[in-house]
Amino acid sequence: MAVAVLAAAGASAQAPAQPTTRPRPPPAAGLPTDAELQSAMQRAYTANKGVTEGKNADYIPALAKVDPNLFGIAILTVDGRVFSIGDTGQAFSIQSISKPFVAAKLMSEMGIQQVEEKLGVNATGEAFNSIEAIERNKEAKDPPTGNPLVNAGAIAAVGNLKAANADARWSSVLDTLGAFAGRNLVMDQEIYKSEAATNTRNRSIADLLKAYEVIPGNPAEALDVYTRQCSVAVNVKDLAMMGATLATGGVNPLTGKRVVSPDVAERTLALMMTAGLYEDSGAWAFEVGVPAKSGVGGGIVAVVPGKYAVAAFSPRLDEAGNSVRAQKAIDSIVGELGGSVFRVAQRPSPGPTRR
Ligand code: GLN
C-alpha cells in the first residue's frame, strides 16, 4: 500500500506530478502539515479497508459490475499538496458528484439569485430521484425542482445552460467538469449506454419539468446531456482537485486558473452542505460538518473551505446511495484534523474583560 505525496511545483495538470524530494515551503498558517494529513489519511484507510457493509448500485446495470473491493482516498490542499492512498488511479463514474459543479456553471451564467428562484435551494428530504418531491414543491408554489443537487434540479440545470444545440450543451458540461478537475475528462461509454438504456424514471422527471416550464428547450436533450455528465470518468485525485477548486474560492490550485467567482464557489458549497448526501445531508452536517457531494458510482468529495478537499471512492453504498467506506474515511480524516466548519478554534482564555 503506497502513500504518494506529490508536490504541486512543476506539476502538469494532465499527468500526475512525480514524487519529489525537493524541500518545499511549510504549509500556510492554519493548514494541516504533510505529516498530519498523511497520518490522518493512512489511519482512515487502514481502519476502513476491511469494511464490507453496503452494496453496489444496481439500478444502473453497469455499476453493479464494478469491483466492490476498490477503495481509494486523495487529499488536495489549497496550497497544492496532494496525498493519496489505495486505488487512486482507478477510474469510476462521477454520477451525482457532477451536479454541484454544473450548478456552479449555471450560477456563473444565469446569476446566483436566478438559480435560487428558478431551481430552488432547499433540501427535499427525499431520495435523489423523487417525483413526489417535485409534486409537493409545485403544490407549495416552490420551484418544483427542489435544488440543483437532486435529479430534477440537475436535469433542469443542464437544460438551462446556454447552448445552441445538444453538442454545445455537452461541451459546456464537459469543459466545466474539466476546468474544475484541471484536466480534460472523458465519458465512460459503457456506463453511459447502460444508464441511457434504463433511465426511464429520469425520463419521466425531465418530461414533468417540461410540463412545469422549468426546462426551456427539449427535455430529451437535457436528459441525454445529464446522463453523459453522470458517466464522466474520474479518479479520486480528480475529485479532490475539483473540491479543492471550491476550497480556494474558485481557483484551481494546480492550474492557477479561476474557474468560478468566490461568490459562486461559496453558494456551491452551501448547496453541498444542504443537499450533498441526499436525504442524509442533515446527519452528515451534524456528524462531519463539511460540505460534501456523493455519487452512486461510490465517490464522495468533501471540502474544508480555505484548507483542503478530501475525496474517497468505494462502490458499496448505503440505503440512501452514499458510499459506506467513503463516508467513514472522510469522517475520520476531517474529524482527526478538526475540519468541521462549525467548530470554533479554542484560544487560551484571555481572562475577564476589563473596561
Ligand atoms: N446518474 C444517476 C441518476 O440519475 C445519478 C444519481 C446519483 O449519483 N445519486 O440516477
Short mmCIF file of C-alpha atoms and ligand atoms in Angstrom, two decimals:
data_model
loop_
_atom_site.label_atom_id
_atom_site.label_comp_id
_atom_site.label_asym_id
_atom_site.label_seq_id
_atom_site.Cartn_x
_atom_site.Cartn_y
_atom_site.Cartn_z
CA MET A 1 0.00 0.00 0.00
CA ALA A 2 1.82 3.09 -1.23
CA VAL A 3 1.24 6.56 0.11
CA ALA A 4 2.05 9.08 -2.58
CA VAL A 5 2.92 12.64 -1.73
CA LEU A 6 3.10 14.77 -4.82
CA ALA A 7 4.48 18.25 -4.99
CA ALA A 8 2.48 20.95 -6.71
CA ALA A 9 5.54 22.75 -8.05
CA GLY A 10 6.09 21.86 -11.68
CA ALA A 11 3.13 19.52 -11.76
CA SER A 12 1.33 19.28 -15.04
CA ALA A 13 -2.42 19.20 -14.95
CA GLN A 14 -2.53 16.35 -17.48
CA ALA A 15 -0.10 13.92 -15.91
CA PRO A 16 0.10 13.35 -12.16
CA ALA A 17 3.11 15.09 -10.64
CA GLN A 18 6.13 12.97 -9.82
CA PRO A 19 7.15 12.40 -6.21
CA THR A 20 9.91 14.81 -5.33
CA THR A 21 12.49 15.10 -2.61
CA ARG A 22 12.94 18.82 -3.20
CA PRO A 23 12.39 20.76 0.03
CA ARG A 24 9.07 22.50 -0.01
CA PRO A 25 7.97 25.54 1.96
CA PRO A 26 5.94 24.83 5.09
CA PRO A 27 2.15 24.98 4.67
CA ALA A 28 0.46 28.34 5.03
CA ALA A 29 -0.71 29.24 8.53
CA GLY A 30 -3.76 27.29 9.58
CA LEU A 31 -3.27 24.47 7.08
CA PRO A 32 -2.53 20.93 8.29
CA THR A 33 1.08 19.79 7.83
CA ASP A 34 2.11 16.98 5.46
CA ALA A 35 2.61 14.66 8.42
CA GLU A 36 -0.83 15.43 9.86
CA LEU A 37 -2.58 14.89 6.54
CA GLN A 38 -0.67 11.75 5.75
CA SER A 39 -1.24 10.10 9.09
CA ALA A 40 -4.96 11.02 9.13
CA MET A 41 -5.32 9.56 5.63
CA GLN A 42 -3.34 6.43 6.47
CA ARG A 43 -5.42 5.83 9.59
CA ALA A 44 -8.72 6.31 7.72
CA TYR A 45 -7.57 3.87 5.03
CA THR A 46 -6.34 1.16 7.39
CA ALA A 47 -9.34 1.39 9.71
CA ASN A 48 -11.86 1.07 6.88
CA LYS A 49 -10.11 -1.22 4.43
CA GLY A 50 -11.91 -4.27 5.82
CA VAL A 51 -15.41 -2.71 5.87
CA THR A 52 -17.74 -4.64 3.58
CA GLU A 53 -21.12 -3.10 4.51
CA GLY A 54 -23.41 -1.85 1.77
CA LYS A 55 -23.75 -2.87 -1.86
CA ASN A 56 -23.03 -1.53 -5.33
CA ALA A 57 -25.76 0.45 -7.05
CA ASP A 58 -27.55 -1.92 -9.42
CA TYR A 59 -30.35 0.19 -10.89
CA ILE A 60 -27.72 1.19 -13.46
CA PRO A 61 -26.64 -2.33 -14.58
CA ALA A 62 -23.02 -1.35 -15.39
CA LEU A 63 -22.46 -0.08 -11.83
CA ALA A 64 -23.31 -3.49 -10.40
CA LYS A 65 -20.30 -4.92 -12.27
CA VAL A 66 -17.70 -2.61 -10.68
CA ASP A 67 -15.29 -4.39 -8.29
CA PRO A 68 -16.80 -3.66 -4.83
CA ASN A 69 -13.42 -4.02 -3.11
CA LEU A 70 -11.92 -0.92 -4.70
CA PHE A 71 -11.01 1.74 -2.15
CA GLY A 72 -9.01 4.92 -2.60
CA ILE A 73 -8.57 8.27 -0.87
CA ALA A 74 -6.99 11.55 -2.03
CA ILE A 75 -6.47 14.87 -0.27
CA LEU A 76 -5.56 18.09 -2.05
CA THR A 77 -4.73 21.22 -0.09
CA VAL A 78 -5.38 24.79 -1.23
CA ASP A 79 -1.59 25.25 -1.46
CA GLY A 80 -1.43 22.37 -3.97
CA ARG A 81 -0.16 19.45 -1.88
CA VAL A 82 -1.56 16.07 -2.95
CA PHE A 83 -1.75 12.93 -0.82
CA SER A 84 -3.32 9.68 -1.90
CA ILE A 85 -3.61 6.05 -0.90
CA GLY A 86 -5.18 2.84 -2.21
CA ASP A 87 -6.83 2.58 -5.64
CA THR A 88 -6.09 6.19 -6.51
CA GLY A 89 -5.70 5.83 -10.29
CA GLN A 90 -8.90 3.80 -10.66
CA ALA A 91 -11.46 5.49 -12.91
CA PHE A 92 -15.12 5.41 -11.90
CA SER A 93 -18.21 7.34 -12.99
CA ILE A 94 -18.69 10.71 -11.33
CA GLN A 95 -22.52 10.38 -11.20
CA SER A 96 -24.16 12.94 -8.90
CA ILE A 97 -20.84 14.46 -7.81
CA SER A 98 -21.01 16.33 -11.12
CA LYS A 99 -24.16 18.18 -10.02
CA PRO A 100 -22.70 20.96 -7.85
CA PHE A 101 -20.09 21.78 -10.50
CA VAL A 102 -22.71 22.14 -13.22
CA ALA A 103 -24.83 24.17 -10.80
CA ALA A 104 -21.80 26.44 -10.33
CA LYS A 105 -21.57 26.88 -14.10
CA LEU A 106 -25.25 27.76 -14.28
CA MET A 107 -24.90 30.27 -11.42
CA SER A 108 -21.99 31.87 -13.30
CA GLU A 109 -24.08 32.15 -16.47
CA MET A 110 -27.55 32.90 -15.18
CA GLY A 111 -26.82 34.57 -11.84
CA ILE A 112 -26.93 33.23 -8.31
CA GLN A 113 -30.31 34.69 -7.44
CA GLN A 114 -31.87 33.47 -10.67
CA VAL A 115 -30.78 29.92 -9.94
CA GLU A 116 -32.22 30.19 -6.43
CA GLU A 117 -35.53 31.43 -7.82
CA LYS A 118 -35.75 29.02 -10.72
CA LEU A 119 -34.34 25.76 -9.34
CA GLY A 120 -34.61 26.25 -5.56
CA VAL A 121 -32.01 25.71 -2.84
CA ASN A 122 -33.88 23.83 -0.13
CA ALA A 123 -33.41 20.20 0.85
CA THR A 124 -36.20 17.93 -0.36
CA GLY A 125 -35.71 15.36 2.42
CA GLU A 126 -36.45 12.74 -0.25
CA ALA A 127 -34.42 10.36 -2.40
CA PHE A 128 -32.42 11.97 -5.23
CA ASN A 129 -34.87 10.76 -7.90
CA SER A 130 -38.08 11.57 -6.04
CA ILE A 131 -41.07 12.54 -8.16
CA GLU A 132 -43.19 13.12 -5.08
CA ALA A 133 -40.84 15.96 -4.04
CA ILE A 134 -41.43 17.66 -7.42
CA GLU A 135 -45.18 17.48 -6.95
CA ARG A 136 -45.02 18.64 -3.34
CA ASN A 137 -42.85 21.65 -4.23
CA LYS A 138 -45.15 22.52 -7.12
CA GLU A 139 -48.16 22.36 -4.79
CA ALA A 140 -46.38 24.68 -2.33
CA LYS A 141 -45.54 27.10 -5.19
CA ASP A 142 -41.81 26.47 -4.63
CA PRO A 143 -39.53 25.66 -7.57
CA PRO A 144 -40.63 22.09 -8.46
CA THR A 145 -37.02 21.04 -8.95
CA GLY A 146 -36.17 21.36 -5.22
CA ASN A 147 -32.47 22.14 -5.64
CA PRO A 148 -29.75 21.56 -8.27
CA LEU A 149 -28.32 18.50 -6.46
CA VAL A 150 -31.33 16.21 -6.82
CA ASN A 151 -32.03 14.70 -10.24
CA ALA A 152 -34.87 17.10 -11.04
CA GLY A 153 -32.76 20.18 -10.31
CA ALA A 154 -29.70 18.73 -12.02
CA ILE A 155 -31.53 17.82 -15.23
CA ALA A 156 -33.10 21.28 -15.24
CA ALA A 157 -29.69 22.88 -14.63
CA VAL A 158 -28.34 21.21 -17.76
CA GLY A 159 -31.43 22.25 -19.71
CA ASN A 160 -30.93 25.88 -18.68
CA LEU A 161 -27.28 26.20 -19.71
CA LYS A 162 -26.70 28.49 -22.66
CA ALA A 163 -26.22 26.24 -25.70
CA ALA A 164 -27.34 26.40 -29.32
CA ASN A 165 -27.64 22.61 -29.67
CA ALA A 166 -27.03 19.29 -27.93
CA ASP A 167 -23.31 19.18 -28.81
CA ALA A 168 -22.73 22.64 -27.43
CA ARG A 169 -24.63 21.73 -24.25
CA TRP A 170 -22.50 18.63 -23.75
CA SER A 171 -19.28 20.59 -24.41
CA SER A 172 -20.31 23.18 -21.87
CA VAL A 173 -20.82 20.49 -19.21
CA LEU A 174 -17.66 18.54 -20.05
CA ASP A 175 -15.49 21.68 -20.20
CA THR A 176 -16.86 22.80 -16.85
CA LEU A 177 -16.03 19.50 -15.14
CA GLY A 178 -12.59 19.53 -16.80
CA ALA A 179 -11.85 23.08 -15.63
CA PHE A 180 -12.56 22.06 -12.03
CA ALA A 181 -10.50 18.86 -12.39
CA GLY A 182 -7.61 20.65 -14.11
CA ARG A 183 -7.51 18.19 -17.00
CA ASN A 184 -9.66 17.03 -19.91
CA LEU A 185 -12.12 14.40 -18.78
CA VAL A 186 -13.89 11.80 -20.92
CA MET A 187 -17.11 9.86 -20.67
CA ASP A 188 -17.23 6.14 -19.82
CA GLN A 189 -19.18 4.76 -22.80
CA GLU A 190 -20.27 1.57 -21.08
CA ILE A 191 -21.79 3.40 -18.10
CA TYR A 192 -23.47 5.91 -20.42
CA LYS A 193 -25.05 3.21 -22.59
CA SER A 194 -26.19 1.25 -19.57
CA GLU A 195 -27.78 4.28 -17.90
CA ALA A 196 -29.30 5.66 -21.12
CA ALA A 197 -30.97 2.30 -21.75
CA THR A 198 -32.53 2.12 -18.29
CA ASN A 199 -33.22 5.68 -17.11
CA THR A 200 -36.99 5.63 -17.52
CA ARG A 201 -37.54 7.36 -14.20
CA ASN A 202 -35.25 10.26 -15.11
CA ARG A 203 -37.12 10.50 -18.43
CA SER A 204 -40.37 10.98 -16.53
CA ILE A 205 -38.73 13.66 -14.40
CA ALA A 206 -37.46 15.54 -17.48
CA ASP A 207 -40.91 15.41 -19.12
CA LEU A 208 -42.60 16.57 -15.94
CA LEU A 209 -40.21 19.50 -15.69
CA LYS A 210 -41.01 20.43 -19.29
CA ALA A 211 -44.70 20.42 -18.38
CA TYR A 212 -43.91 22.70 -15.43
CA GLU A 213 -41.91 25.00 -17.76
CA VAL A 214 -38.60 24.65 -15.93
CA ILE A 215 -36.75 23.30 -18.97
CA PRO A 216 -36.92 25.82 -21.82
CA GLY A 217 -35.84 23.51 -24.67
CA ASN A 218 -36.08 19.82 -25.48
CA PRO A 219 -36.29 17.73 -22.26
CA ALA A 220 -34.83 14.66 -24.02
CA GLU A 221 -31.74 16.70 -24.92
CA ALA A 222 -31.32 17.91 -21.33
CA LEU A 223 -31.71 14.34 -20.06
CA ASP A 224 -29.20 12.92 -22.54
CA VAL A 225 -26.57 15.51 -21.63
CA TYR A 226 -27.28 14.91 -17.93
CA THR A 227 -26.79 11.16 -18.46
CA ARG A 228 -23.48 11.81 -20.24
CA GLN A 229 -22.47 14.13 -17.41
CA CYS A 230 -23.09 11.37 -14.84
CA SER A 231 -20.99 8.94 -16.92
CA VAL A 232 -17.83 11.07 -16.91
CA ALA A 233 -14.87 9.04 -15.65
CA VAL A 234 -12.79 10.41 -12.78
CA ASN A 235 -10.41 9.11 -10.14
CA VAL A 236 -10.14 10.23 -6.51
CA LYS A 237 -7.40 12.72 -7.32
CA ASP A 238 -9.63 14.39 -9.92
CA LEU A 239 -12.41 14.66 -7.38
CA ALA A 240 -10.06 16.07 -4.75
CA MET A 241 -8.90 18.65 -7.30
CA MET A 242 -12.49 19.59 -8.13
CA GLY A 243 -13.25 20.01 -4.45
CA ALA A 244 -10.04 21.94 -3.81
CA THR A 245 -11.07 24.40 -6.53
CA LEU A 246 -14.09 25.18 -4.37
CA ALA A 247 -11.93 25.19 -1.21
CA THR A 248 -9.83 28.04 -2.66
CA GLY A 249 -12.93 30.06 -3.54
CA GLY A 250 -12.90 29.15 -7.22
CA VAL A 251 -9.28 28.91 -8.39
CA ASN A 252 -7.86 25.53 -9.42
CA PRO A 253 -4.84 25.11 -7.10
CA LEU A 254 -2.68 23.39 -9.71
CA THR A 255 -3.56 25.19 -12.95
CA GLY A 256 -3.94 28.53 -11.17
CA LYS A 257 -6.96 29.29 -13.36
CA ARG A 258 -10.08 30.90 -11.93
CA VAL A 259 -12.99 28.58 -12.69
CA VAL A 260 -15.80 30.36 -10.82
CA SER A 261 -16.10 33.53 -8.74
CA PRO A 262 -15.72 33.43 -4.95
CA ASP A 263 -19.47 34.16 -4.67
CA VAL A 264 -20.37 31.18 -6.86
CA ALA A 265 -17.91 28.90 -5.01
CA GLU A 266 -19.46 29.96 -1.70
CA ARG A 267 -23.02 29.22 -2.83
CA THR A 268 -21.97 25.91 -4.37
CA LEU A 269 -20.58 24.81 -1.00
CA ALA A 270 -23.80 25.92 0.69
CA LEU A 271 -25.78 23.69 -1.70
CA MET A 272 -23.47 20.78 -0.89
CA MET A 273 -23.99 21.31 2.83
CA THR A 274 -27.78 21.36 2.37
CA ALA A 275 -28.22 18.52 -0.08
CA GLY A 276 -24.89 16.84 -0.86
CA LEU A 277 -25.66 13.44 0.68
CA TYR A 278 -29.31 13.22 -0.40
CA GLU A 279 -31.74 12.65 2.46
CA ASP A 280 -28.82 12.01 4.83
CA SER A 281 -27.40 15.51 4.39
CA GLY A 282 -28.60 16.67 7.82
CA ALA A 283 -26.92 13.77 9.60
CA TRP A 284 -23.74 14.39 7.60
CA ALA A 285 -23.68 18.10 8.53
CA PHE A 286 -24.31 17.18 12.16
CA GLU A 287 -21.72 14.42 12.34
CA VAL A 288 -18.97 15.59 9.99
CA GLY A 289 -19.74 19.27 9.47
CA VAL A 290 -18.35 19.89 5.99
CA PRO A 291 -19.95 20.41 2.57
CA ALA A 292 -19.71 17.23 0.50
CA LYS A 293 -21.21 15.52 -2.52
CA SER A 294 -21.69 11.84 -3.18
CA GLY A 295 -22.46 9.81 -6.29
CA VAL A 296 -23.89 6.33 -6.82
CA GLY A 297 -20.62 5.34 -8.52
CA GLY A 298 -19.15 5.24 -4.99
CA GLY A 299 -17.29 8.54 -4.87
CA ILE A 300 -17.63 11.34 -2.33
CA VAL A 301 -15.80 14.66 -2.24
CA ALA A 302 -15.78 16.83 0.88
CA VAL A 303 -14.48 20.38 1.17
CA VAL A 304 -12.95 22.16 4.15
CA PRO A 305 -13.20 25.74 2.87
CA GLY A 306 -9.88 27.58 2.80
CA LYS A 307 -7.94 24.40 3.62
CA TYR A 308 -8.34 21.22 1.60
CA ALA A 309 -10.64 18.81 -0.16
CA VAL A 310 -10.74 15.08 0.52
CA ALA A 311 -12.20 12.54 -1.88
CA ALA A 312 -12.79 8.85 -1.36
CA PHE A 313 -14.08 6.07 -3.58
CA SER A 314 -15.55 2.69 -2.73
CA PRO A 315 -18.54 1.25 -4.63
CA ARG A 316 -20.60 -0.25 -1.80
CA LEU A 317 -23.45 2.13 -0.92
CA ASP A 318 -25.84 2.52 1.99
CA GLU A 319 -29.63 2.80 1.64
CA ALA A 320 -29.50 6.49 0.67
CA GLY A 321 -26.95 5.78 -2.09
CA ASN A 322 -23.84 7.07 -0.30
CA SER A 323 -20.60 5.05 -0.27
CA VAL A 324 -20.19 3.43 3.13
CA ARG A 325 -16.38 3.37 3.21
CA ALA A 326 -16.02 6.81 1.61
CA GLN A 327 -18.24 8.33 4.29
CA LYS A 328 -16.33 6.62 7.08
CA ALA A 329 -12.93 7.55 5.65
CA ILE A 330 -13.83 11.22 5.17
CA ASP A 331 -15.45 11.41 8.59
CA SER A 332 -12.29 10.00 10.15
CA ILE A 333 -9.94 12.40 8.30
CA VAL A 334 -12.00 15.56 8.81
CA GLY A 335 -12.63 14.63 12.46
CA GLU A 336 -8.96 13.98 13.16
CA LEU A 337 -7.89 17.25 11.55
CA GLY A 338 -10.70 19.26 13.19
CA GLY A 339 -12.16 20.37 9.86
CA SER A 340 -15.85 20.87 10.72
CA VAL A 341 -16.86 24.34 9.54
CA PHE A 342 -18.96 24.70 12.69
CA ARG A 343 -16.03 24.16 15.04
CA VAL A 344 -14.57 27.29 16.62
CA ALA A 345 -10.84 27.13 17.32
CA GLN A 346 -10.34 27.46 21.06
CA ARG A 347 -7.81 30.08 22.12
CA PRO A 348 -6.27 30.23 25.58
CA SER A 349 -8.68 32.16 27.78
CA PRO A 350 -7.74 35.87 27.82
CA GLY A 351 -9.27 36.21 31.30
CA PRO A 352 -12.16 38.50 32.21
CA THR A 353 -12.57 41.56 30.00
CA ARG A 354 -11.66 44.76 31.81
CA ARG A 355 -13.05 48.12 30.77
N1 GLN B 1 -26.97 9.14 -12.88
C1 GLN B 1 -27.58 8.86 -11.63
C2 GLN B 1 -29.09 9.03 -11.73
O1 GLN B 1 -29.54 9.92 -12.42
C3 GLN B 1 -27.03 9.79 -10.59
C4 GLN B 1 -27.62 9.55 -9.25
C5 GLN B 1 -26.67 9.68 -8.12
O2 GLN B 1 -25.46 9.59 -8.22
N2 GLN B 1 -27.27 9.80 -6.97
O3 GLN B 1 -29.84 8.29 -11.18
#
